Coordinates of C-alpha atoms in Angstrom, one line a residue:
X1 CA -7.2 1.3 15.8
X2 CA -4.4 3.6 14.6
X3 CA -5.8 6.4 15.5
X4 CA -6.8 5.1 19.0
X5 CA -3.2 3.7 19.5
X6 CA -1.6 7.2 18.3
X7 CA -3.6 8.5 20.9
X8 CA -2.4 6.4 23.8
X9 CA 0.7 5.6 22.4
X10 CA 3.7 4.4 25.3
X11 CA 6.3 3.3 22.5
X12 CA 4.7 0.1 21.9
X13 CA 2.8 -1.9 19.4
X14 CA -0.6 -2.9 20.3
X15 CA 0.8 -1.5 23.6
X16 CA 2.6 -4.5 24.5
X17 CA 4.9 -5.4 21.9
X18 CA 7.9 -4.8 21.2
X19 CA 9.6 -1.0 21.8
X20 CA 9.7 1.2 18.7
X21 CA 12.9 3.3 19.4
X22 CA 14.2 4.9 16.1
X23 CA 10.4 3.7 13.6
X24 CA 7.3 6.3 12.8
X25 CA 4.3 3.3 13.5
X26 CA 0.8 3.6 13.2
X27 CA -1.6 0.9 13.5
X28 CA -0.1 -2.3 13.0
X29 CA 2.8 -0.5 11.1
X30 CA 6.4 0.2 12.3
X31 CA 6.7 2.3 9.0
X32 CA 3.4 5.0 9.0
X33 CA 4.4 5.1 5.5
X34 CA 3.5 1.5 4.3
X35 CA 0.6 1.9 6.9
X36 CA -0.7 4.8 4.7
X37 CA -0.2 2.7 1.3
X38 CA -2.6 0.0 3.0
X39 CA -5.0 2.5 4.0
X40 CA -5.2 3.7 0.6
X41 CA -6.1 0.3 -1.0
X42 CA -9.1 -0.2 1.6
X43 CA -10.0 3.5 1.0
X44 CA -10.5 2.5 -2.7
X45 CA -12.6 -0.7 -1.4
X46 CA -14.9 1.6 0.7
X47 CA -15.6 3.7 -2.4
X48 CA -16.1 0.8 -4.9
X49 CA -18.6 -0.2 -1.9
X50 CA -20.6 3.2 -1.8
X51 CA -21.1 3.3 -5.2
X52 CA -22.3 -0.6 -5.3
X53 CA -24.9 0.9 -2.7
X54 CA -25.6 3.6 -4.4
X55 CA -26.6 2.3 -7.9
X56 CA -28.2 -0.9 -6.0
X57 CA -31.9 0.5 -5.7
X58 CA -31.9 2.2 -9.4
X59 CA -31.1 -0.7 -10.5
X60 CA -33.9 -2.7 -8.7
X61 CA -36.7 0.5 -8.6
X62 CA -36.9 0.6 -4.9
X63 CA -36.9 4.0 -5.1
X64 CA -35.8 6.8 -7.2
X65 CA -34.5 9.9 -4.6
X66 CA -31.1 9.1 -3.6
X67 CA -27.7 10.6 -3.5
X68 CA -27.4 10.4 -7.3
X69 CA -30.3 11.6 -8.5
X70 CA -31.1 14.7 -6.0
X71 CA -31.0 18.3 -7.4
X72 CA -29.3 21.1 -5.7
X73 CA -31.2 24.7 -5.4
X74 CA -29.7 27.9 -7.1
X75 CA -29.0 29.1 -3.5
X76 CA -26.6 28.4 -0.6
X77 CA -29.6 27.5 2.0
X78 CA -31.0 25.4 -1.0
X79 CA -27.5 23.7 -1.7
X80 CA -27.1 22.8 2.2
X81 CA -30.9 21.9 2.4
X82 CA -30.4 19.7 -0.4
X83 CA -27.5 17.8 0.8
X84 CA -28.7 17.1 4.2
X85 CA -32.0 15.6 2.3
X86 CA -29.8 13.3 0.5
X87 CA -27.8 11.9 3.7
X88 CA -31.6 11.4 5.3
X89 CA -32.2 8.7 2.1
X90 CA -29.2 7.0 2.7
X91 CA -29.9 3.9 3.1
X92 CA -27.7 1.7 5.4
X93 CA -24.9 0.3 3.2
X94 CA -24.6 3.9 2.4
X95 CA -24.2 4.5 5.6
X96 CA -21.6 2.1 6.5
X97 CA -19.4 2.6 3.7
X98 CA -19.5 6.4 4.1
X99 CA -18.6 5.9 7.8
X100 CA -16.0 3.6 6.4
X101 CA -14.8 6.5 4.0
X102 CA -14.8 9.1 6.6
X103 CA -12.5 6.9 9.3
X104 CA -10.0 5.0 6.9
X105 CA -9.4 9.2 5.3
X106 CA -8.8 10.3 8.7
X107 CA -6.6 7.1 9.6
X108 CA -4.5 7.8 6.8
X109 CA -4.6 11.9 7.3
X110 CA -3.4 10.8 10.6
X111 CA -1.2 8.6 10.3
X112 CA 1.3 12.7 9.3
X113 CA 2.9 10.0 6.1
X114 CA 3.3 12.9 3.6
X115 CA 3.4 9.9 0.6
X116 CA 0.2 8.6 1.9
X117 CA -1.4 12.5 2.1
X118 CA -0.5 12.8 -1.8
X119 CA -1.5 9.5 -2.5
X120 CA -5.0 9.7 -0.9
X121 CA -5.5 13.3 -2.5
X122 CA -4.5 11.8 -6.0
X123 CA -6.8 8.9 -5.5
X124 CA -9.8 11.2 -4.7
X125 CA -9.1 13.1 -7.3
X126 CA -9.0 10.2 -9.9
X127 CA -12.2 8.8 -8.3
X128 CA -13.7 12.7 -8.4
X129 CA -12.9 12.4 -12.1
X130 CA -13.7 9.1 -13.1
X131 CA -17.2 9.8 -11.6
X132 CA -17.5 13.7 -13.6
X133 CA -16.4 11.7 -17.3
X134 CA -19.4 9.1 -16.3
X135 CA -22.1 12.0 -16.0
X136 CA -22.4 12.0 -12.4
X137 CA -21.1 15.1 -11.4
X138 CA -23.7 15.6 -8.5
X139 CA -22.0 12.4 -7.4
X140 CA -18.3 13.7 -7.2
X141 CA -19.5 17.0 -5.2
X142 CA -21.6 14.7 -2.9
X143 CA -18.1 12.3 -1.9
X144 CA -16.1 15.2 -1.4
X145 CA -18.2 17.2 0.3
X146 CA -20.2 14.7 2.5
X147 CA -17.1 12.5 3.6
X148 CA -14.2 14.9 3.7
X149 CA -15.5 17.2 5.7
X150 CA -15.8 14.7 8.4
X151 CA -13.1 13.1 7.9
X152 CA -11.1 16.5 9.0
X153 CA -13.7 17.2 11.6
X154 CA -12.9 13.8 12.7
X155 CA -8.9 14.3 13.3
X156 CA -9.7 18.0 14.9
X157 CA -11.9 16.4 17.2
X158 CA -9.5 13.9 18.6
X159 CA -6.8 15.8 18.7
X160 CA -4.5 15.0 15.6
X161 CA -4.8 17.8 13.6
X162 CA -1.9 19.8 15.3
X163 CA 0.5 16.4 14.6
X164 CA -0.3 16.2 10.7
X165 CA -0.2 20.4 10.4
X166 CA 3.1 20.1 11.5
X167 CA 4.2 17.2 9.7
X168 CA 2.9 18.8 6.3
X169 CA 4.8 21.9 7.3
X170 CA 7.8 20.7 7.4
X171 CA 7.6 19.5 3.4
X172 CA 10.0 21.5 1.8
X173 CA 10.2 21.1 -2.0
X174 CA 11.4 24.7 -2.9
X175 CA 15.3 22.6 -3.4
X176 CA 14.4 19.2 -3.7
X177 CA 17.8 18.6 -5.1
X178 CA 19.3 19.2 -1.9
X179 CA 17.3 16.7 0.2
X180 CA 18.2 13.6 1.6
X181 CA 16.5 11.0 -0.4
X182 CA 17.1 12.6 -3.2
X183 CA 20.9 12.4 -2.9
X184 CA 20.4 8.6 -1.6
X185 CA 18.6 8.3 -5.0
X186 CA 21.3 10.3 -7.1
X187 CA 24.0 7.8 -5.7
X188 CA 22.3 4.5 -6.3
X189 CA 21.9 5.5 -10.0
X190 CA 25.4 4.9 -9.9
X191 CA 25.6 1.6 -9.1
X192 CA 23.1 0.4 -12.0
X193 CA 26.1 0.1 -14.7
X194 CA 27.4 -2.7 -12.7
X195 CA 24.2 -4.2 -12.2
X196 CA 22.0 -3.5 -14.9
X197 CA 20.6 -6.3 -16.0
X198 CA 19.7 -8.1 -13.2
X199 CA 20.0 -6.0 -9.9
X200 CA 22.1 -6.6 -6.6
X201 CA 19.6 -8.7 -5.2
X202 CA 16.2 -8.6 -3.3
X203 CA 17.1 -6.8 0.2
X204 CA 20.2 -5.5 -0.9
X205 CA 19.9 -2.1 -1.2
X206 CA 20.9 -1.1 1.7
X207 CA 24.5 -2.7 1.6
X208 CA 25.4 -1.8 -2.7
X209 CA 24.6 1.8 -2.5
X210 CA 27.4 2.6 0.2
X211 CA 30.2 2.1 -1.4
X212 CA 29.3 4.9 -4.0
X213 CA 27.7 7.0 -1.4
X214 CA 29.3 10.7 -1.3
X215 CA 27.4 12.3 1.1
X216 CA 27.8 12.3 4.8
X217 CA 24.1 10.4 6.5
X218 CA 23.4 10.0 9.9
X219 CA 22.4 5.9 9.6
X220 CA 21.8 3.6 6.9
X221 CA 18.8 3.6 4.1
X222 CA 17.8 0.1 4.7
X223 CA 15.2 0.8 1.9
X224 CA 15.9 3.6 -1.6
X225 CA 11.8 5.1 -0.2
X226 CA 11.3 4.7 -4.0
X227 CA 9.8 1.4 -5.2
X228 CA 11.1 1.9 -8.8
X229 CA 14.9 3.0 -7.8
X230 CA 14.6 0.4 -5.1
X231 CA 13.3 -2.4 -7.9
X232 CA 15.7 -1.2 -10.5
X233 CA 18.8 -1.5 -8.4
X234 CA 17.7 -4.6 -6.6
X235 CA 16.0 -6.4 -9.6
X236 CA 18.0 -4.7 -12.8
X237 CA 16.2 -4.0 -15.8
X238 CA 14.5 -7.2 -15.7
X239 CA 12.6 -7.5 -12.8
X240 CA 11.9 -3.2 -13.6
X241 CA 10.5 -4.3 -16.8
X242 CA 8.4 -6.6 -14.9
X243 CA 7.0 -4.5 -12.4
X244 CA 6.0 -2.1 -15.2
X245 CA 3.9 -5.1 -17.0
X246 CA 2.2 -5.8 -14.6
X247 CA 1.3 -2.0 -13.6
X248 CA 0.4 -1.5 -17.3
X249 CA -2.1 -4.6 -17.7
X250 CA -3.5 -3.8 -14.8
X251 CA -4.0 -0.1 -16.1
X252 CA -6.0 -1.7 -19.1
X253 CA -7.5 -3.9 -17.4
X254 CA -9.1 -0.7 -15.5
X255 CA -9.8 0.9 -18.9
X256 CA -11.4 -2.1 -20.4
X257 CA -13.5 -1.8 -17.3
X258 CA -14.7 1.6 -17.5
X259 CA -15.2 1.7 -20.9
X260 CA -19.3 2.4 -20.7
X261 CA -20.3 6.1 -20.5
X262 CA -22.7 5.5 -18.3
X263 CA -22.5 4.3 -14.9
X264 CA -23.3 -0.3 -14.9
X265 CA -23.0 -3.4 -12.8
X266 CA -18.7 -3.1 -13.6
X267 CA -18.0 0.3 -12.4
X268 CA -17.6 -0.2 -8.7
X269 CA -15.1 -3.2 -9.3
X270 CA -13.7 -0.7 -11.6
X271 CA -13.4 2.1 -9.7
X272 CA -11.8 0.3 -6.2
X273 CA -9.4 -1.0 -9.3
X274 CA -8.5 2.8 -10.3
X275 CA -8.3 4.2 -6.8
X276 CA -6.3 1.0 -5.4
X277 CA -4.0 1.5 -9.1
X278 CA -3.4 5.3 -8.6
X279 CA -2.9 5.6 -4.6
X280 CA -0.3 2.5 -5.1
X281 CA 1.7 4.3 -8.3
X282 CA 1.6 7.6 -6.1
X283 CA 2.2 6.0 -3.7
X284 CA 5.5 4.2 -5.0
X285 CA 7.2 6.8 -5.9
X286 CA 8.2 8.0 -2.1
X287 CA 7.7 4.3 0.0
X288 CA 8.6 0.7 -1.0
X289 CA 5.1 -0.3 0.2
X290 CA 4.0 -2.8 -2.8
X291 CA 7.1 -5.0 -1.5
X292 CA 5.9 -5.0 1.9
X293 CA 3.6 -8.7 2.2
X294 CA 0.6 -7.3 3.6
X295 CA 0.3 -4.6 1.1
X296 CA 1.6 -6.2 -1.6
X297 CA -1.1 -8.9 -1.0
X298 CA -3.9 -7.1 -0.5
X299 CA -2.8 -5.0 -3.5
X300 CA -2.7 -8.2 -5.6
X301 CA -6.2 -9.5 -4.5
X302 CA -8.0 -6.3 -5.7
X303 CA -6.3 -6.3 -9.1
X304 CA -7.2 -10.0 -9.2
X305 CA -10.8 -9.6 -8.6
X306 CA -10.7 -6.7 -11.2
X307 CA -9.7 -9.0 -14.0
X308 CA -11.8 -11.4 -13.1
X309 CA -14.6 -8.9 -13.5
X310 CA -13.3 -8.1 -16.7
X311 CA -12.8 -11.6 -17.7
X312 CA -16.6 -12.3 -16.5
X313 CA -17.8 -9.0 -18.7
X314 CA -15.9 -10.7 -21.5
X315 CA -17.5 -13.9 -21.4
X316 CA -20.8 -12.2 -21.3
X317 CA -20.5 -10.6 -25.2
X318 CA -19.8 -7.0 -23.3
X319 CA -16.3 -6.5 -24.8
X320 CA -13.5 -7.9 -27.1
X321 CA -9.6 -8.4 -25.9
X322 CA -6.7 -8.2 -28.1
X323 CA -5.6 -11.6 -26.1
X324 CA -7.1 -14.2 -23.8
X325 CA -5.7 -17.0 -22.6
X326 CA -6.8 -20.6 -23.4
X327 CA -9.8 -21.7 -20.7
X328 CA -8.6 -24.6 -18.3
X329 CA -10.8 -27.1 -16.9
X330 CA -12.1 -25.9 -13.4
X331 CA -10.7 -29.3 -11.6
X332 CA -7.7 -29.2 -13.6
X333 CA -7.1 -25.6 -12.3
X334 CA -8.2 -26.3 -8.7
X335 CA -5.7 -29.1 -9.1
X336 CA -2.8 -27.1 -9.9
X337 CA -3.7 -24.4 -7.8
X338 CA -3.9 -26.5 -4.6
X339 CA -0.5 -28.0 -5.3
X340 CA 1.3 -24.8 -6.4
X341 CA -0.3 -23.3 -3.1
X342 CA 0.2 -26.5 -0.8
X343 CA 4.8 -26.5 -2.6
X344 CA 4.7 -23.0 -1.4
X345 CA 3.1 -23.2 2.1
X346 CA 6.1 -26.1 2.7
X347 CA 8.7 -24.0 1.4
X348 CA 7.6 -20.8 3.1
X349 CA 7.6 -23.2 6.7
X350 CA 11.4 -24.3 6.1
X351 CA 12.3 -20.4 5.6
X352 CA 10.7 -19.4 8.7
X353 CA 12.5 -22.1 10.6
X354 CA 15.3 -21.3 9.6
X355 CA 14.5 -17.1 9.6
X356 CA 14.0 -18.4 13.5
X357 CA 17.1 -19.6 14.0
X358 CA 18.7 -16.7 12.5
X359 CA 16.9 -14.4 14.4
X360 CA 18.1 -16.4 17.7
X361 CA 21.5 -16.2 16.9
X362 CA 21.7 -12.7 16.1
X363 CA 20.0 -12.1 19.3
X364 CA 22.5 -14.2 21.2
X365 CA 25.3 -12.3 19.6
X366 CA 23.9 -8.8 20.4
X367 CA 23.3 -10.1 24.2
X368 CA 26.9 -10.8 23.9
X369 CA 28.2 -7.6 23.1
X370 CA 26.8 -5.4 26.0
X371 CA 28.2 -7.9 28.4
X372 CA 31.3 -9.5 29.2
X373 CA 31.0 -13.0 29.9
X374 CA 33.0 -16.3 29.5
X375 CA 35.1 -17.3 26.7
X376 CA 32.5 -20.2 27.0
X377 CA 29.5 -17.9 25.6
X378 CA 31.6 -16.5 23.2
X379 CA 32.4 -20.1 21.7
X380 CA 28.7 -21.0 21.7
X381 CA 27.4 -17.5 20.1
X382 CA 29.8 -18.4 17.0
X383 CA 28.9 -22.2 17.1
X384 CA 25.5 -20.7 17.0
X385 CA 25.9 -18.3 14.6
X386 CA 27.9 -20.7 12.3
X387 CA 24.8 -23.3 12.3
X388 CA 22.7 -20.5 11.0
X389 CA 24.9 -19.6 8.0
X390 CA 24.9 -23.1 7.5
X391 CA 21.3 -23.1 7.1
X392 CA 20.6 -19.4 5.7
X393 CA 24.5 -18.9 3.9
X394 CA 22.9 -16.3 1.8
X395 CA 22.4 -14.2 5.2
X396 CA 24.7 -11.0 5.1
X397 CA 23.0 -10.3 9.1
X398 CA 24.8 -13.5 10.3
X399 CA 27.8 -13.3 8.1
X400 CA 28.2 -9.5 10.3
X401 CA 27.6 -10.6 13.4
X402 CA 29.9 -13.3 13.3
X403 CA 32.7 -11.1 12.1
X404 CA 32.5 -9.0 15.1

């Protein structure tokens, strides 16, 4: 769909929506960035799927010739021969999840997001690895030869290929010191003394690093383009410390995983785990993607499953932990789940109501400013805009709005 959209694109989402003036979308993405970060995750699903496919028949004998047990020849012709044999026994889940490899890699090559370019190659390349360690080498060449290829072939064939040579182009790290971001970063460090332990605030960055910006910019950083510097300024060491937890356990978790030599029933929950863990810690370090809901959801559901796979391989006798938590009773945890999940459902509806509000008011006061009209409107854009501090008092938006 991103692809498609990029290709017909008239400045609108899903070509009807609202008009992206000053944003870089793709797909369903004002920021191509955070688009990227998703793509990543359901790249890592799509591998974790072809080698579930892949390892299916050994495991039940259906047949023995397949993509990981073929042999190359000594010779070019022999090589090429070879690997065209082995995408004739494909059989169709294969199939779809190589298609699946080849579009979402050319969705997120396409997409020009530089982060999500690095991140995809250092995802392959952990996958690429992962797979050489477990002794199936003829596996790794087969991925990146077979899907990539495409994958390229795909973007030159639509058209693409000149937008993302030109956005890769224009990376410059010969002086990274000098960049933008990196002098956004520089001053935000110095705000952390301040607010060290427990951060300005979630979705305050972009108002407590101006005052201790020194360099002239030509608009605001509404977001640091760093998830750590944006979670250590806006969460302090605490919520930093956090965030690094949970990217640890979930690292073990991963390890615990993989800990076979040879390739089992685990390692395709374990490898969408690695791919999803490295793309998203790549990934990080130049976009703010894992607070972004949808990717931050999606994000969480695949680490989720991967401990609960680990969990499962625990319970089975196939490992030890050096902690476990106490077992609760199925309808006990149903129980507690359903009401932590029905609270937050109720208190996510009164935020949106009042979110709406807010967003009508600002939109009042904005339709306000590019025209001149009674002092009537005026006094019912500020009656309007004070009912909505009421309601949201913790909005800096409104707080603006009505000031002007």
């Amino acid at each position: 769909f991103g692809l498609c959209q990029k290709m017909s694109w008239n400045g609108h989402l899903f070509w009807r929506g609202p008009e992206i003036i000053d944003g870089k979308p793709f797909a369903a993405w004002v920021n191509r960035n955070n688009a990227a970060g998703f793509l990543n995750i359901t790249l890592a699903a799509a591998l974790g799927m072809l080698l579930w496919a892949t390892i299916r028949p050994i495991r039940r004998g259906e047949y023995e010739y397949d993509i990981l047990r073929g042999r190359c020849g000594g010779g070019i012709y022999e090589t090429i021969n070879s690997y065209l044999n082995r995408i004739g026994q494909m059989t169709g889940w294969q199939m779809v999840s190589g298609t699946c490899i080849v579009v979402i890699a050319a969705g997120i090559i396409g997409s020009a997001s530089r982060g999500g370019f690095l991140s995809l190659l250092a995802g392959i390349s952990a996958a690429l690895l992962w797979m050489w360690l477990k002794g199936r080498r003829k596996l790794a060449v087969s991925v990146l030869l077979i899907f990539s290829i495409p994958a390229i072939g795909l973007l030159s064939w639509l058209g693409l290929s000149g937008d993302v040579k030109e956005r890769l182009a224009s990376t410059d790290i010969s002086d990274f010191s000098q960049t933008l971001r990196y002098q956004n970063w520089s001053e935000a460090t110095r705000s952390l003394p301040e607010i060290w332990v427990t951060g300005s605030g979630f979705g305050t960055y972009r108002y407590f690093y101006r005052p201790y910006q020194q360099h002239s910019a030509h608009g605001v950083y509404f977001h640091a383009e760093n998830q750590y510097m944006e979670t250590l300024v806006e969460s302090g060491v605490i919520g930093f410390g956090l965030l690094l937890t949970v990217l640890l356990l979930s690292f073990i978790v991963i390890l615990r995983l993989s800990r076979s030599r040879l390739i089992g029933e685990e390692d395709p929950v374990a490898l969408v785990g690695l791919v999803a863990f490295i793309t998203q810690v790549v990934h990080a370090f130049l976009d703010y993607g894992l607070t972004v809901p949808s990717n931050m959801l999606l994000f969480a559901t695949v680490m989720g499953a991967v401990a609960g796979r680990a969990v499962r391989k625990l319970a089975n006798g196939q490992g030890n932990w050096s902690f476990s938590l106490h077992e609760l009773r199925p309808r006990i945890t149903f129980l507690l789940l359903s009401i932590l999940l029905i609270g937050n459902s109720i208190l996510g509806w009164g935020e949106i109501s009042r979110a709406a509000v807010a967003e009508q008011a600002i939109k009042d006061a904005k339709r306000i400013e590019l025209n001149e009209t009674s002092n009537e409107a005026y006094n019912h854009v500020i009656n309007t805009l004070q009912y909505a501090i009421s309601r949201r008092p913790d909005d800096i938006h409104l707080s603006l709005h009505l000031a002007d």
